[in-house]
CSV table of C-alpha atoms in Angstrom, one decimal:
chain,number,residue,atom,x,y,z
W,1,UNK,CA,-46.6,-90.3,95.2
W,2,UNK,CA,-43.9,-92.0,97.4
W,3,UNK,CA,-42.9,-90.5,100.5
W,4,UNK,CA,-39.4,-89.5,99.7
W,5,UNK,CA,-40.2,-88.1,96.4
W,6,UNK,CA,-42.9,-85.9,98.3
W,7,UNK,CA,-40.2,-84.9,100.9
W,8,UNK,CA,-37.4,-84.0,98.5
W,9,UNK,CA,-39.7,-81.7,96.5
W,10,UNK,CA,-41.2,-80.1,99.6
W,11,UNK,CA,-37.8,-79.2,101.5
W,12,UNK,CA,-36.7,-75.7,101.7
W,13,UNK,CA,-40.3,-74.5,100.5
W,14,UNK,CA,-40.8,-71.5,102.3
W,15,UNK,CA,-43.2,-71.1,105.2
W,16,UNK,CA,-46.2,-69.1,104.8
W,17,UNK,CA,-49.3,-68.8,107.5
W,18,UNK,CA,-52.2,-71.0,106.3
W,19,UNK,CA,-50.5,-72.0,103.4
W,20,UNK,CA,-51.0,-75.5,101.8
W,21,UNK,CA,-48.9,-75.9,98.9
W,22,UNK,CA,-47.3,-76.1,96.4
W,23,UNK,CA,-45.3,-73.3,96.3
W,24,UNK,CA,-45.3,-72.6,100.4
W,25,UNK,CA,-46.7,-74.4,103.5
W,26,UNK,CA,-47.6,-73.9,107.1
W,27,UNK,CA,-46.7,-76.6,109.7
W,28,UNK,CA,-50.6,-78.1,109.4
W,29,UNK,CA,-50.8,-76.9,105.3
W,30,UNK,CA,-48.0,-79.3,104.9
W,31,UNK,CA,-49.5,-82.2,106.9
W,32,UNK,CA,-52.8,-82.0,104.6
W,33,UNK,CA,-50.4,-81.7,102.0
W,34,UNK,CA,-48.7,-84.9,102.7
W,35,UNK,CA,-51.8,-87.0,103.4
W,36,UNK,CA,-53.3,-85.7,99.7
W,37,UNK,CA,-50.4,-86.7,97.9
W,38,UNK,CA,-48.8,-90.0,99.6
W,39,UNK,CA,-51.6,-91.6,101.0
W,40,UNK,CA,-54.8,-90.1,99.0
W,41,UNK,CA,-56.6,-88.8,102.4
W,42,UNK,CA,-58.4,-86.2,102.5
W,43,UNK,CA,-57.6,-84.9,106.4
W,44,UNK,CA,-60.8,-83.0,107.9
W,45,UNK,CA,-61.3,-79.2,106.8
W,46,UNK,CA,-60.3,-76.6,108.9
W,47,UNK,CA,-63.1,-73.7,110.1
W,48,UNK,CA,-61.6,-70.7,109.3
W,49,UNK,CA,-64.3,-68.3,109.9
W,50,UNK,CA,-63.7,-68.1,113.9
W,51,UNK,CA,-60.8,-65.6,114.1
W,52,UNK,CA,-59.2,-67.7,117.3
W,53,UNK,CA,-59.0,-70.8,115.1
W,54,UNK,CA,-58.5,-68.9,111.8
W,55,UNK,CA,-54.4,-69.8,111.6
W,56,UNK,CA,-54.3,-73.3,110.1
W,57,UNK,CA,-51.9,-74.8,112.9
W,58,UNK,CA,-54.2,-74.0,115.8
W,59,UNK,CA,-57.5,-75.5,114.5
W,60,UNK,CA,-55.3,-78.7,112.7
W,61,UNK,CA,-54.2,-79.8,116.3
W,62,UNK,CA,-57.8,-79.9,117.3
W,63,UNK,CA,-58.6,-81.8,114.4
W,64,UNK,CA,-55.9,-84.7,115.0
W,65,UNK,CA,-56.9,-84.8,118.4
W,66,UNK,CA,-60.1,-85.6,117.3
W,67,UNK,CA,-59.7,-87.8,114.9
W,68,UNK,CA,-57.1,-90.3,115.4
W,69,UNK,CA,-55.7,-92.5,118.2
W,70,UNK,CA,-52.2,-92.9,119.8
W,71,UNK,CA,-49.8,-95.3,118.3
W,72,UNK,CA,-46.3,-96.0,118.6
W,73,UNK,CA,-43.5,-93.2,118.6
W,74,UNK,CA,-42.0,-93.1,115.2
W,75,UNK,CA,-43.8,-95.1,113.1
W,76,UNK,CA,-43.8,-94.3,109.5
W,77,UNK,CA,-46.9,-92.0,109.0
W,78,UNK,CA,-47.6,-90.8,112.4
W,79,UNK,CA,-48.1,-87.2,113.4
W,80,UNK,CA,-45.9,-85.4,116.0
W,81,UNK,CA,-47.7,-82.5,117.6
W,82,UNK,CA,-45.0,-80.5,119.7
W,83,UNK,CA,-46.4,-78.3,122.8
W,84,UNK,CA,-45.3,-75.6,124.9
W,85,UNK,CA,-44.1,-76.4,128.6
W,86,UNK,CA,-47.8,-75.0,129.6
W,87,UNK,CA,-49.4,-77.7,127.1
W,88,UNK,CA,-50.6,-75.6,124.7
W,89,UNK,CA,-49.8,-76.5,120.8
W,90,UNK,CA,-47.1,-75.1,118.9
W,91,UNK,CA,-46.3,-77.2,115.7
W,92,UNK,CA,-47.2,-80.0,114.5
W,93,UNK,CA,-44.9,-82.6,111.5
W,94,UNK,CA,-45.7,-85.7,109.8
W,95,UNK,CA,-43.4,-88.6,110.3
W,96,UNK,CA,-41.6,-90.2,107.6
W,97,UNK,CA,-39.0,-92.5,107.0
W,98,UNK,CA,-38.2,-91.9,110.7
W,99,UNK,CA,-37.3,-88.5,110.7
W,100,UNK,CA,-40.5,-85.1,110.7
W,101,UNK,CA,-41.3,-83.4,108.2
W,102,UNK,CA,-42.2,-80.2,108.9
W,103,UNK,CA,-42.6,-76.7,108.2
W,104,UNK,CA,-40.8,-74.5,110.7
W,105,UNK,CA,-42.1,-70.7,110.6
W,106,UNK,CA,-39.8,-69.9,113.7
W,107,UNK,CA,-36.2,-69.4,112.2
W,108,UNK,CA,-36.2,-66.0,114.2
W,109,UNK,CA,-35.7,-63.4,111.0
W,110,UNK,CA,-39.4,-64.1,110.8
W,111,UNK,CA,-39.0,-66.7,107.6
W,112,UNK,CA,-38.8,-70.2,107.8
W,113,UNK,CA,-39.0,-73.3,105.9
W,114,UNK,CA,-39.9,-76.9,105.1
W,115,UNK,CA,-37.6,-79.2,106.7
W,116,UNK,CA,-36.8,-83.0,107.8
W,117,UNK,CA,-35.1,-83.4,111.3
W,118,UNK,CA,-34.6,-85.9,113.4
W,119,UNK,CA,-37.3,-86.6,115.7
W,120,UNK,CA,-34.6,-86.8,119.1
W,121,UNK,CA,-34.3,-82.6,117.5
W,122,UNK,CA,-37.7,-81.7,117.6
W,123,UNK,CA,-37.8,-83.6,121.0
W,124,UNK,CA,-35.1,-81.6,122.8
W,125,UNK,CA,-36.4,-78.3,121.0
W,126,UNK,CA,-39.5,-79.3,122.5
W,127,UNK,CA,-38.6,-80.7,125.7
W,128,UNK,CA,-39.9,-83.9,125.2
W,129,UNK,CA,-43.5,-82.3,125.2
W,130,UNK,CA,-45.3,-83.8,122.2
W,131,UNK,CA,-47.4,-86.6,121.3
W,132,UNK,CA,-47.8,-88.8,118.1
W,133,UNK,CA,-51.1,-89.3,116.7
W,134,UNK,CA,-52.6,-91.3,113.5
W,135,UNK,CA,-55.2,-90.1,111.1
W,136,UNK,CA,-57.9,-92.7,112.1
W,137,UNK,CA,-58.4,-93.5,108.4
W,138,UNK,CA,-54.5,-94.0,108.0
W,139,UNK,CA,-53.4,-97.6,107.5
């Protein structure tokens, strides 16, 4: 599937904790999600069974950590993990096109969505705390 199509069917999905699609996504769900269907990689499984790692966004950061190497800011196909001002990980969003793709589960009624912002957004929101990472498989 081509990026854009993937991105225009994913927007305004809602979010859901530990979701992976199709219907609703969590910020890592949707990273899996976009891997499987653009690029045909299977990103490593999660563990779920250790309640501290058990919500998908937590244990993903680990995993891309783990697993890729830094490349350039905003290359098409990069992952943007977004911290905290303490350095601890709050979100993470697959870069596409130049913009993230991501699902946002902070819209402050306690919904949220899929969305596709600008990186420079994510950045301010963020305070220019976040790193971008490729899947080491990822060409």
């Amino acid at each position: 599937m081509m990026a854009k199509d993937f991105i225009n069917k994913t927007i305004g999905k809602p979010w859901v904790n530990r979701a992976c699609g199709p219907e609703s996504y969590d910020c890592w769900g949707l990273v899996i999600a976009s891997f499987k269907e653009i690029d045909g990689i299977t990103l490593p499984t999660i563990n779920l069974y250790d309640d501290e790692l058990a919500g998908t966004s937590e244990a993903g950061s680990e995993g891309i950590k783990s697993y890729n190497t830094e490349v350039s800011k905003g290359d098409h196909g990069d992952i943007m993990l977004m911290f905290d001002a303490d350095g601890n990980f709050q979100h993470v969003g697959r870069v596409l096109h130049g913009s993230v793709l991501h699902a946002w589960g902070q819209d402050g009624n306690g919904t949220g969505q899929v969305k596709f912002d600008r990186i420079s957004l994510l950045k301010r929101l963020y305070k220019n705390k976040v790193e971008f990472r490729r899947y080491a498989d990822h060409r």
